[in-house]
Coordinates of C-alpha atoms and ligand atoms in Angstrom, one line a residue:
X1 CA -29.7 4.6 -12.9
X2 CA -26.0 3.6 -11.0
X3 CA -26.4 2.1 -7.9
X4 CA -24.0 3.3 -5.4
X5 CA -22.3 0.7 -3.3
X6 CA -19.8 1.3 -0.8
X7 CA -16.5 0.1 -1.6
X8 CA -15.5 -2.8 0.4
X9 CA -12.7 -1.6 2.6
X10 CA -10.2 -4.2 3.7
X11 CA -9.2 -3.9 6.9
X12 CA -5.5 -2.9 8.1
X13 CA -6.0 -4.0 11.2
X14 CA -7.8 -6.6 13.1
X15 CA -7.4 -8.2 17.0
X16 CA -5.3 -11.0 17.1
X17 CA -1.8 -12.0 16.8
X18 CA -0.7 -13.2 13.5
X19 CA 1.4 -16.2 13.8
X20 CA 3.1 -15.7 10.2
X21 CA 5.1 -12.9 12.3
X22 CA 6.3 -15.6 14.6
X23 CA 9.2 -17.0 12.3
X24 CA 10.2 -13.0 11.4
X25 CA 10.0 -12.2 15.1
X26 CA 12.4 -15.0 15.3
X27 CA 14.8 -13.7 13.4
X28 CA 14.6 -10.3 14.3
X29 CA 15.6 -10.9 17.8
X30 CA 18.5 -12.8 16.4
X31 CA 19.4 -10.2 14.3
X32 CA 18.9 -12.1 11.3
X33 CA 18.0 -10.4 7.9
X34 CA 14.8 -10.6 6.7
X35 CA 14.2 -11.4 3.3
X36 CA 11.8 -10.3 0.7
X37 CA 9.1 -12.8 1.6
X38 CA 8.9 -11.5 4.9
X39 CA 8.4 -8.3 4.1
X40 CA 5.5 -9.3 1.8
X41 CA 4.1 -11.0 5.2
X42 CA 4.7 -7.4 7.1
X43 CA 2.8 -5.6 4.7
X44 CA 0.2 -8.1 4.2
X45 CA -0.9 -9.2 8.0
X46 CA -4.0 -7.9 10.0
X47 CA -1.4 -7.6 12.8
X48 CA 0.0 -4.1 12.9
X49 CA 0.5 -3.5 16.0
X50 CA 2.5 -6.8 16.2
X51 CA 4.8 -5.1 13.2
X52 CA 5.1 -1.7 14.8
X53 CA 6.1 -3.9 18.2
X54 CA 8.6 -5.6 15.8
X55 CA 10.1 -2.4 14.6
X56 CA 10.0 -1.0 17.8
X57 CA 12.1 -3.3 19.1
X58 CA 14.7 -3.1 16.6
X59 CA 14.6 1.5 16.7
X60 CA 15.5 0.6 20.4
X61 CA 18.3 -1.7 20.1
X62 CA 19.7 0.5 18.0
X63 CA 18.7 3.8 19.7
X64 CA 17.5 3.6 22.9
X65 CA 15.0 6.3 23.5
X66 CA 16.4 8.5 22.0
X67 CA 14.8 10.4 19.4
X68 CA 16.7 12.9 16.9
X69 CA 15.9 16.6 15.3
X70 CA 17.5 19.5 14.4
X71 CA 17.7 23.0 14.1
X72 CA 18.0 23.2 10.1
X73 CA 16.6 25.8 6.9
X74 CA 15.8 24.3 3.6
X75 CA 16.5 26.8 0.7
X76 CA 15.0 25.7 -2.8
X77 CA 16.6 28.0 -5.1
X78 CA 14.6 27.4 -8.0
X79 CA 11.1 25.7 -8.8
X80 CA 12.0 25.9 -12.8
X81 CA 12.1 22.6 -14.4
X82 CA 13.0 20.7 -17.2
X83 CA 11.0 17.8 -15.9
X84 CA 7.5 17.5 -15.7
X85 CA 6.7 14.3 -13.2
X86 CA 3.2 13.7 -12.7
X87 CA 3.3 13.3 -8.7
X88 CA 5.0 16.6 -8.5
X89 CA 3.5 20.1 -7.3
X90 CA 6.3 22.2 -7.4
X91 CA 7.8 22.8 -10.6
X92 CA 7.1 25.0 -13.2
X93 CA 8.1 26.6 -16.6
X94 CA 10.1 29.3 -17.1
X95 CA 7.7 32.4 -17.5
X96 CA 4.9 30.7 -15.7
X97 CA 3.5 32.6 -12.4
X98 CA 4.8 31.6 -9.5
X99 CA 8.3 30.6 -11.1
X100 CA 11.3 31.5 -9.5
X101 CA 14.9 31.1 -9.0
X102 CA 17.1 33.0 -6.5
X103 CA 20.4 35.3 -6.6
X104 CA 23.4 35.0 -5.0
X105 CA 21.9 37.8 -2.2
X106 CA 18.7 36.3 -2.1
X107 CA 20.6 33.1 -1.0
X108 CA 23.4 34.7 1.0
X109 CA 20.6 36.6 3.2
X110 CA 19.2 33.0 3.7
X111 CA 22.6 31.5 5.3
X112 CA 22.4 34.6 7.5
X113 CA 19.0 34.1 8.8
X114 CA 19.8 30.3 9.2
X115 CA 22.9 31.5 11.4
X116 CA 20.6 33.3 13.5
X117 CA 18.3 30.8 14.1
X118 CA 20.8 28.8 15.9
X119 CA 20.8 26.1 12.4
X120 CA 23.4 23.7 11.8
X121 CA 22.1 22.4 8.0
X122 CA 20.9 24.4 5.3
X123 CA 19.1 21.4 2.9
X124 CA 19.3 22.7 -0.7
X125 CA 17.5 21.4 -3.5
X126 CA 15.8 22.8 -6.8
X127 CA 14.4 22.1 -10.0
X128 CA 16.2 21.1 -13.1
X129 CA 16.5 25.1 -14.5
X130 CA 17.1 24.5 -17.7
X131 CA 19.4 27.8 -18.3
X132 CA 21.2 28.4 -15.4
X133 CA 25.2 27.6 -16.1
X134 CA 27.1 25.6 -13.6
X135 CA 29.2 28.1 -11.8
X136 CA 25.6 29.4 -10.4
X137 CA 25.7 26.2 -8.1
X138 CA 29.7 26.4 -6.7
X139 CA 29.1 30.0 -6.4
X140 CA 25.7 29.6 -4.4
X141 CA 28.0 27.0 -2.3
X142 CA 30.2 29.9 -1.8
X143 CA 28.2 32.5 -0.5
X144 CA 26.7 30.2 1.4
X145 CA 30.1 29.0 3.1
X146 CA 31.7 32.3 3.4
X147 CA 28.3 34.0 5.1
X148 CA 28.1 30.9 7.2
X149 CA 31.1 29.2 7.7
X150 CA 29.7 26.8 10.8
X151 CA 26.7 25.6 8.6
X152 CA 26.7 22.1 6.8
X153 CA 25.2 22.1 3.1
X154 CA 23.2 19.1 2.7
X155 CA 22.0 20.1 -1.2
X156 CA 21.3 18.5 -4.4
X157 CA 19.3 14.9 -4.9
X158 CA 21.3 12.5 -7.5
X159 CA 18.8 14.1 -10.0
X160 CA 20.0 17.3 -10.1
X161 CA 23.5 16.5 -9.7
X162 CA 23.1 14.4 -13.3
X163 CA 21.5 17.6 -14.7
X164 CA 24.6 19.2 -13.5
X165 CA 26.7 16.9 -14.6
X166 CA 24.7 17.7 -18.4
X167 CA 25.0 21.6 -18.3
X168 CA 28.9 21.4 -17.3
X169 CA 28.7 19.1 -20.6
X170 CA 30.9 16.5 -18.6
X171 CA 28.5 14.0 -18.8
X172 CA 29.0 11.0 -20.9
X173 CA 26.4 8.8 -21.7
X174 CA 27.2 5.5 -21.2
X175 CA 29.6 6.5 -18.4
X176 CA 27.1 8.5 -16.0
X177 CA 29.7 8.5 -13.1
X178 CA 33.1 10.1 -14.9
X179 CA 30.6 13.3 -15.0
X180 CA 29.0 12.7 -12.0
X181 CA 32.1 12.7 -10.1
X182 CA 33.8 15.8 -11.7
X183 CA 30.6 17.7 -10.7
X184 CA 30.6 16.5 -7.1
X185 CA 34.6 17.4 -6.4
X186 CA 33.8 20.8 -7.3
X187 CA 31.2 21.6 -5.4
X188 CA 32.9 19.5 -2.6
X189 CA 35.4 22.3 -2.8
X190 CA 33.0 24.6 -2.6
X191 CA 31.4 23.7 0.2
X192 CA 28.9 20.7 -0.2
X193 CA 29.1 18.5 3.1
X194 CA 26.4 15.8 2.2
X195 CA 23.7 14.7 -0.3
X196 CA 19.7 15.0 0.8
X197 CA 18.0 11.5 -0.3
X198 CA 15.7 13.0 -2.6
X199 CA 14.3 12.0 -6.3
X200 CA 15.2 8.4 -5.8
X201 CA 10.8 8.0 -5.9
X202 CA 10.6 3.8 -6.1
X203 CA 13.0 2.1 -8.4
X204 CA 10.2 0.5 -10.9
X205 CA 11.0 0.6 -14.6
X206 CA 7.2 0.3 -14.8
X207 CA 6.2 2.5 -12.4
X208 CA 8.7 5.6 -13.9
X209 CA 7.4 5.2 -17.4
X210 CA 3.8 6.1 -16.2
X211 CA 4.8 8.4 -13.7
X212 CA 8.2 10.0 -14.4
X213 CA 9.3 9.4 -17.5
X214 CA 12.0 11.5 -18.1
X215 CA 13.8 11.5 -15.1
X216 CA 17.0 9.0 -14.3
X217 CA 16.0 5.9 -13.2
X218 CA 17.1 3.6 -10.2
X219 CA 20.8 2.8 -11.6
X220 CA 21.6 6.6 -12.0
X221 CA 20.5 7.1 -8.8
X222 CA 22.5 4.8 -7.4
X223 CA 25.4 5.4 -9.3
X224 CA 25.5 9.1 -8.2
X225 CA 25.2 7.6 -4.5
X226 CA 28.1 5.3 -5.3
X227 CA 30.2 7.8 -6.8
X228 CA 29.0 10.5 -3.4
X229 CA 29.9 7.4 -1.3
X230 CA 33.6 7.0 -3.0
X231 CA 34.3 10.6 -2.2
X232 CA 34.0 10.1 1.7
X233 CA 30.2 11.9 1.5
X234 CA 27.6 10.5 3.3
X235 CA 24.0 10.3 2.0
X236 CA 20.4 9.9 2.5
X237 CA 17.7 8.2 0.3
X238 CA 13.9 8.6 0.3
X239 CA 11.2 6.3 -0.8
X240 CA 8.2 8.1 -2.5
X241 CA 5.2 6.1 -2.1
X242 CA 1.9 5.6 -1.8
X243 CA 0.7 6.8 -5.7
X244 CA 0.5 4.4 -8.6
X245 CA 3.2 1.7 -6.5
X246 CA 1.9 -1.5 -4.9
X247 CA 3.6 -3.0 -1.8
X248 CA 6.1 -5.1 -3.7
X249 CA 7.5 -2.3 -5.6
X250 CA 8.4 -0.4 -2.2
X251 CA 9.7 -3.6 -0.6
X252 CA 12.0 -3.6 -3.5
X253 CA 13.2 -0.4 -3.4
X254 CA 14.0 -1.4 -0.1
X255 CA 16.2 -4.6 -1.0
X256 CA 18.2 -2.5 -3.7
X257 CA 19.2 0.3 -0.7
X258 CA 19.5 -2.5 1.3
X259 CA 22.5 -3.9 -1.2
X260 CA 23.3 -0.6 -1.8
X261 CA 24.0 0.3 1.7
X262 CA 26.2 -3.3 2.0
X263 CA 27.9 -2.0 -0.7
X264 CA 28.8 1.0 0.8
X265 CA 29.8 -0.1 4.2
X266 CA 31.8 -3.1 2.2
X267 CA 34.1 -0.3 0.6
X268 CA 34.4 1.2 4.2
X269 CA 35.4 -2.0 5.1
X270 CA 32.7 -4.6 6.3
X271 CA 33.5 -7.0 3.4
X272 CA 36.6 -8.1 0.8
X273 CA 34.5 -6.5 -2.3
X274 CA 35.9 -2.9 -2.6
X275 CA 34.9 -2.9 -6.5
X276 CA 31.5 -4.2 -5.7
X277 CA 29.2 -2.1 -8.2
X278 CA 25.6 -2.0 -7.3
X279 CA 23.8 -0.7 -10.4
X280 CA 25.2 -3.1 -12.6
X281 CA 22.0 -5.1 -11.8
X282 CA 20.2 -6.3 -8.9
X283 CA 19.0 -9.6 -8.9
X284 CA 15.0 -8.8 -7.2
X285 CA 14.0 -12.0 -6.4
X286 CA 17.1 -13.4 -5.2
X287 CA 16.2 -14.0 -1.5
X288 CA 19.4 -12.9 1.0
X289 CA 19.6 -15.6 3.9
X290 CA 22.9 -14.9 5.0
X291 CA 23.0 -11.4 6.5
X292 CA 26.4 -9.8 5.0
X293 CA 26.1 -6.8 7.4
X294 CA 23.8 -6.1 10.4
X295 CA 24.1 -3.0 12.5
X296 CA 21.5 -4.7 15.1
X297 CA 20.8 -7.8 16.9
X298 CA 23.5 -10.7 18.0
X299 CA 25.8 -10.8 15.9
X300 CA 25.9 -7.4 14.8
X301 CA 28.7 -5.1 13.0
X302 CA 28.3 -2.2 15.4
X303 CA 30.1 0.9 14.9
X304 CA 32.2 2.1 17.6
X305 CA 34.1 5.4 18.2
X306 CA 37.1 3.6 17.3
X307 CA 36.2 2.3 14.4
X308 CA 33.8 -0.3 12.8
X309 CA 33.4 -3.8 14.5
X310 CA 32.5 -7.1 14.1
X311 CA 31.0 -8.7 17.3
X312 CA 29.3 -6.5 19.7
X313 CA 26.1 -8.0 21.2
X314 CA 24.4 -4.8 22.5
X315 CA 24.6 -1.1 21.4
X316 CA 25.2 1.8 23.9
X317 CA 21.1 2.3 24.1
X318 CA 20.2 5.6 23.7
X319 CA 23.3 7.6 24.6
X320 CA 24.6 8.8 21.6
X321 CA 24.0 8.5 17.8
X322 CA 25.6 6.0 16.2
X323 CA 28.6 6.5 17.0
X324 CA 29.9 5.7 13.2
X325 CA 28.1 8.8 12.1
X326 CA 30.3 10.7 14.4
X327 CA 33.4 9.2 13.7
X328 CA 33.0 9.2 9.8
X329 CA 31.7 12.9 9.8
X330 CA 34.8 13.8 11.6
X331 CA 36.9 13.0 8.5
X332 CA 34.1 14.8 6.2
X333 CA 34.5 17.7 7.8
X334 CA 37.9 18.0 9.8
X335 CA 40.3 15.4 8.3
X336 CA 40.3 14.1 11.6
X337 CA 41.4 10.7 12.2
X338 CA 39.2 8.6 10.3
X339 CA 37.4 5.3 11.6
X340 CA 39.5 1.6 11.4
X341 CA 37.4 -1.2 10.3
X342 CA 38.0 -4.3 11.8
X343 CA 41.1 -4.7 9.0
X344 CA 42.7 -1.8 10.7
X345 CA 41.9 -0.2 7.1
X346 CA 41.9 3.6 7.6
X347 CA 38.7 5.0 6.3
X348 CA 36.5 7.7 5.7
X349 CA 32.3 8.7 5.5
X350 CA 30.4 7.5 2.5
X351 CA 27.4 5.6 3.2
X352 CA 23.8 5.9 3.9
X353 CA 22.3 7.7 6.7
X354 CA 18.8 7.9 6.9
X355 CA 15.6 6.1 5.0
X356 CA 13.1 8.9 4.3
X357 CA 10.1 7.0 3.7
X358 CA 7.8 10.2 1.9
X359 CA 3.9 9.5 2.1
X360 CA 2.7 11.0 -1.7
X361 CA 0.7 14.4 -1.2
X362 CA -1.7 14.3 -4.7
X363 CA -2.8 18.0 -4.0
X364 CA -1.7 19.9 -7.2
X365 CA -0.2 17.4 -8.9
X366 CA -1.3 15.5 -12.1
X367 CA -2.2 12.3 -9.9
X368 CA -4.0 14.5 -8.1
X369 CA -7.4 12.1 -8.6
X370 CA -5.5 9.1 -6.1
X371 CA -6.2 9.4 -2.8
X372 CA -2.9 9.3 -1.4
X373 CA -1.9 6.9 1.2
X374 CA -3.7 6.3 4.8
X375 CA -2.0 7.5 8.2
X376 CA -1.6 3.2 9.1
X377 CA 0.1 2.7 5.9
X378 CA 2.2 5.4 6.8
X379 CA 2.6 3.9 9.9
X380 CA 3.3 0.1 9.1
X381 CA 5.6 1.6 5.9
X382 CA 8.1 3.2 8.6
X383 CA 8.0 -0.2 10.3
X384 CA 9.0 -2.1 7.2
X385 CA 11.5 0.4 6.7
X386 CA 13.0 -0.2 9.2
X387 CA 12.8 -3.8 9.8
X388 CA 14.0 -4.3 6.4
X389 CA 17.0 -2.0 6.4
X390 CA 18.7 -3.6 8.9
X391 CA 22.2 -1.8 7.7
X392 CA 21.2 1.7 7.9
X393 CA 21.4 3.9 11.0
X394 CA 18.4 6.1 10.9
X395 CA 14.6 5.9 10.0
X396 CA 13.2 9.6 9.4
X397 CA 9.4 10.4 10.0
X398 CA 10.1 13.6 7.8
X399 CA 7.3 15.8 10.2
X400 CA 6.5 17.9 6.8
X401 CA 4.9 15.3 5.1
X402 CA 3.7 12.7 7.6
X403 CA 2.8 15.6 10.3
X404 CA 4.1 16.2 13.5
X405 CA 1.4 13.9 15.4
X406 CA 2.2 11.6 12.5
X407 CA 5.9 11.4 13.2
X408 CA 5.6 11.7 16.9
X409 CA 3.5 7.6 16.7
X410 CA 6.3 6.7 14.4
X411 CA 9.2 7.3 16.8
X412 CA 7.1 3.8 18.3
X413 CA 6.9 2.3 14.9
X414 CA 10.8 2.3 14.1
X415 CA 11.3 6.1 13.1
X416 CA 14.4 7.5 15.5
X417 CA 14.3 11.1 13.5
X418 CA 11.6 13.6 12.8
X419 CA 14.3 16.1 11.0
X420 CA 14.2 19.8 12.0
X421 CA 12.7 23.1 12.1
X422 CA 12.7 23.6 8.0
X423 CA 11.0 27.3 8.5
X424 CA 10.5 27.5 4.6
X425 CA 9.5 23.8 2.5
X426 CA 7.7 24.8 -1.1
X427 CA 7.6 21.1 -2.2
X428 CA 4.6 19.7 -0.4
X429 CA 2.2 22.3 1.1
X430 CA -0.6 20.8 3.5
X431 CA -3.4 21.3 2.5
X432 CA -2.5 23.5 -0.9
X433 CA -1.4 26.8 1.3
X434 CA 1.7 27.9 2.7
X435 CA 5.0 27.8 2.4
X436 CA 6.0 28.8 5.5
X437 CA 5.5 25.9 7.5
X438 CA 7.9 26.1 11.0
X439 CA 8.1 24.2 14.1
X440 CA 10.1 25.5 16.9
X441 CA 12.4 23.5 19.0
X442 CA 10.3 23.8 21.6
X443 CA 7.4 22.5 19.3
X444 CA 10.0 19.5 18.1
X445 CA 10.8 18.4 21.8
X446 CA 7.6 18.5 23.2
X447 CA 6.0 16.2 20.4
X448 CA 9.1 13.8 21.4
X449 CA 8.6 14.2 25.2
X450 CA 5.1 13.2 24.8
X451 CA 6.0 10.0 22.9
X452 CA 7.8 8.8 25.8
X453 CA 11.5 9.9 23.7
X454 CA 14.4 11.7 24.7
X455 CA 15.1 13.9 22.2
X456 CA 18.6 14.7 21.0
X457 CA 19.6 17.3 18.8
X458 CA 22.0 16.5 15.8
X459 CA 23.8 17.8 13.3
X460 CA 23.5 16.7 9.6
X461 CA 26.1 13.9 10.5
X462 CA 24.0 12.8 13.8
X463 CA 26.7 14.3 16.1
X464 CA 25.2 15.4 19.4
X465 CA 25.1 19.0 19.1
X466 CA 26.0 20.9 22.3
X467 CA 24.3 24.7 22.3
X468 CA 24.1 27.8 24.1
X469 CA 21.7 29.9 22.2
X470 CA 23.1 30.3 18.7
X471 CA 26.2 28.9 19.2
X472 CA 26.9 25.3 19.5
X473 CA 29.6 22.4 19.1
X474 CA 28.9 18.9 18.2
X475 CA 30.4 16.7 20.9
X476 CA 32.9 15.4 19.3
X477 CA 34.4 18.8 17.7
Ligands
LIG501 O1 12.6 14.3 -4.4 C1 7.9 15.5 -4.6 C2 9.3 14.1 -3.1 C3 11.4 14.8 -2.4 C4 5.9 15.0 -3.8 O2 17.6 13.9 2.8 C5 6.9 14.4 -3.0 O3 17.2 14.5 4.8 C6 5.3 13.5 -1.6 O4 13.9 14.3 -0.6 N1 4.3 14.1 -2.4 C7 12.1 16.0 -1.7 N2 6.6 13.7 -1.9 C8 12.1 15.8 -0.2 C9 13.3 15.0 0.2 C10 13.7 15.1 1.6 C11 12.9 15.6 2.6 C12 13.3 15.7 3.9 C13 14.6 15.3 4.3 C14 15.4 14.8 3.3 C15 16.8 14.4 3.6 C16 15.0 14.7 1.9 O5 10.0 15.0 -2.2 C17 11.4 14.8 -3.9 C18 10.3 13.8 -4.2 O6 10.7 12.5 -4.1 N3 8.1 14.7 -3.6 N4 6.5 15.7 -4.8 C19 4.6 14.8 -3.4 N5 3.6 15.4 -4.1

């Protein structure tokens, strides 16, 4: 006979300040970086609240109260897939019920109804289809952009854009970017205005053999990133967690954006290293003392309208996003005047945006048996995010996967972005059922109201969007 015993459940939280936070606390209000060791001390204390207050403080410097959404329509054109990776519910095999993949009218009639929703970002993504030749993707861009000029294409994780890259036969092995970046001027010049921060999962060699074997790993993630970065787009990146990763795993998958991201803003101008080459190998237990580039606390490189600076001691709390996105989309989209680094060097977008820390969703999937993570580690991981990532602008409590009242107690626990109105997402259902799964503006501002947050609509860029009804102007168009 088993005896049943009830599992001894560890506590995330318990009264009582922590004082291993006092040192990090330290250095957070001097707008120090904080290195891997004290993120293993975030994850690890009995204090969350005393985290959350931590990253709360930091979402505020940067933010205000201000609290961001917009009014976007995610389009996935296909769920065929090459791939078969065991957290995923949405793929399947050609033939299979429930596969599909979309025509040019299908997809047209999508940028129409996203126009008359009032949108400003139609988020594309889709499964590797094994069959479908490249011209499918420039020529989805260009229905898109001729049905709905005004719309911004955020489409295609560093994933697909390798598979891409495969079908076009212009990949080299051994060479991943060459391919990589022939793919993305194309479909630049078709219309693509940004990359979605998809499929980067957590960079673990170990933790991809189990779980996604097949797919690229960290370095050709990152080197798509790089080579979208070198082309003036910006980017967003995602952290999938909460399956067969432990906390050190995620913290660094953190570090590595965290170079990444120094990388990026170094070619924009921040530092002397224009070649510097992330993938090439990331030392992971090198601890990073010196901050190379903070965009909070004293000290801090804040971006201005002007251009980037070294200097500022406060940001302009919760009036505007950061004001880099703005500048720096300007030159995406316009060929406006781009922003001047403190070098007077002329340049352009091409870094990361947003952290999209994604809670894993076991329904459906092969790892369906794990129990998927708890709403306070959902919580205290949007903290860490945020305390860690001291060089990115945004933190995004994606409301589809952590749910609205989720994502509403995260704009208190660093999050500044709750993304948009989606109308259509087939890649995580709640509870197993629909994909229509909508929130209206109304729905979006009222869960930030509540909070205590002032929300502010964006565009994909983080420009302040100006509207009447359906039409609208970013302020700085
Ligand atoms: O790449 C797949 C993840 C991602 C599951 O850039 C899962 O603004 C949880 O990247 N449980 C797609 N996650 C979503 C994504 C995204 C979402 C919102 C905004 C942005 C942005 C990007 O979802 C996939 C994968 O990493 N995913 N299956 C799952 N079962």
């Amino acid at each position: 006979m088993t005896t049943l015993t009830a599992p001894i459940i560890q506590p995330a939280r318990a009264p009582g300040a922590d004082p291993r936070l006092e040192p990090i606390r330290a250095k957070v209000l001097a707008g120090k970086r904080l290195s891997l060791d004290d993120g293993a001390v975030l994850y690890a204390t009995h204090d969350i609240w005393g985290v959350i207050a931590l990253a709360d403080t930091v979402r505020r410097r940067m933010h205000g109260d201000a609290a961001y959404y917009n009014i976007n329509k995610h389009l996935n054109y296909s769920n065929v897939c090459a791939l078969s990776c065991k957290f995923c519910e949405f793929y399947r095999k050609k033939g299979d019920d429930g596969a599909y993949t979309r025509d040019l009218d299908y997809i047209r009639a999508e940028a129409v109804k996203a126009v008359d929703l009032g949108a400003t970002e139609m988020h594309i993504v889709g499964g590797l289809h094994p069959y479908l030749p490249f011209e499918y993707y420039t020529d989805m861009l260009r229905a898109i952009r001729e049905a709905a000029p005004g719309l911004h294409i955020k489409a295609f994780t560093a994933v697909e854009l390798v598979h891409l890259a495969r079908i076009a036969k212009v990949y080299k092995r051994g060479d991943p970017q060459s391919g990589v970046r022939w793919v993305l001027e194309r479909l630049m010049e078709a219309g693509l205005g940004s990359l979605p921060g998809g499929g980067a999962e957590v960079f673990d060699d170990r933790i991809q053999k189990e779980a996604w074997k097949t797919k690229i790993g960290a370095d050709e993630w990152l080197d798509v990133h790089l080579v979208a970065h070198e082309l003036g787009l910006n980017s967003n990146c995602t952290m999938l967690y909460g399956h067969i990763d432990g906390r050190r795993e995620r913290l660094n998958h953190l570090e590595i954006l965290r170079r990444s991201q120094d990388k990026a803003l170094a070619r924009l101008g921040y530092t002397g290293d224009p070649d510097g080459f992330i993938a090439a190998g990331i030392p992971q237990t090198e601890a990073i003392t010196d901050p190379v580039i903070t965009l909070s606390g004293e000290g801090a490189v804040l971006p201005t309208p002007q251009g980037l600076e070294r200097g500022a001691s406060s940001p302009p709390i919760g009036r505007s996003p950061m004001p880099s996105d703005a500048s720096t989309a300007k030159d995406q989209d316009g060929g406006l005047e781009a922003p001047r680094s403190r070098t007077e060097k002329k340049t352009k977008g091409g870094y990361y945006q947003t952290i999209i820390p994604l809670p894993f969703f076991p329904d459906g999937s092969e790892l369906e048996h794990l129990p998927g993570p708890t709403g306070l580690e959902n919580l205290r991981t949007i903290a860490v995010a945020r305390l860690m990532l001291d060089n990115f602008p945004h933190v995004k409590a994606f409301w589809i996967m952590q749910t609205l009242p989720m994502a509403q107690l995260m704009l208190e626990a660093g999050a500044d972005d709750i993304d948009g109105t989606v109308v259509w997402y087939d890649i995580t259902k709640v509870g197993g059922s629909s994909t229509h799964q909508e929130k209206s503006v109304t729905d979006l501002k009222r869960a930030i109201r509540e909070a205590g947050f002032e929300p502010v609509e964006r565009d994909t860029l983080y420009r302040r969007v100006v509207r009447e009804g359906k039409n609208w102007k970013t302020t700085t168009s």
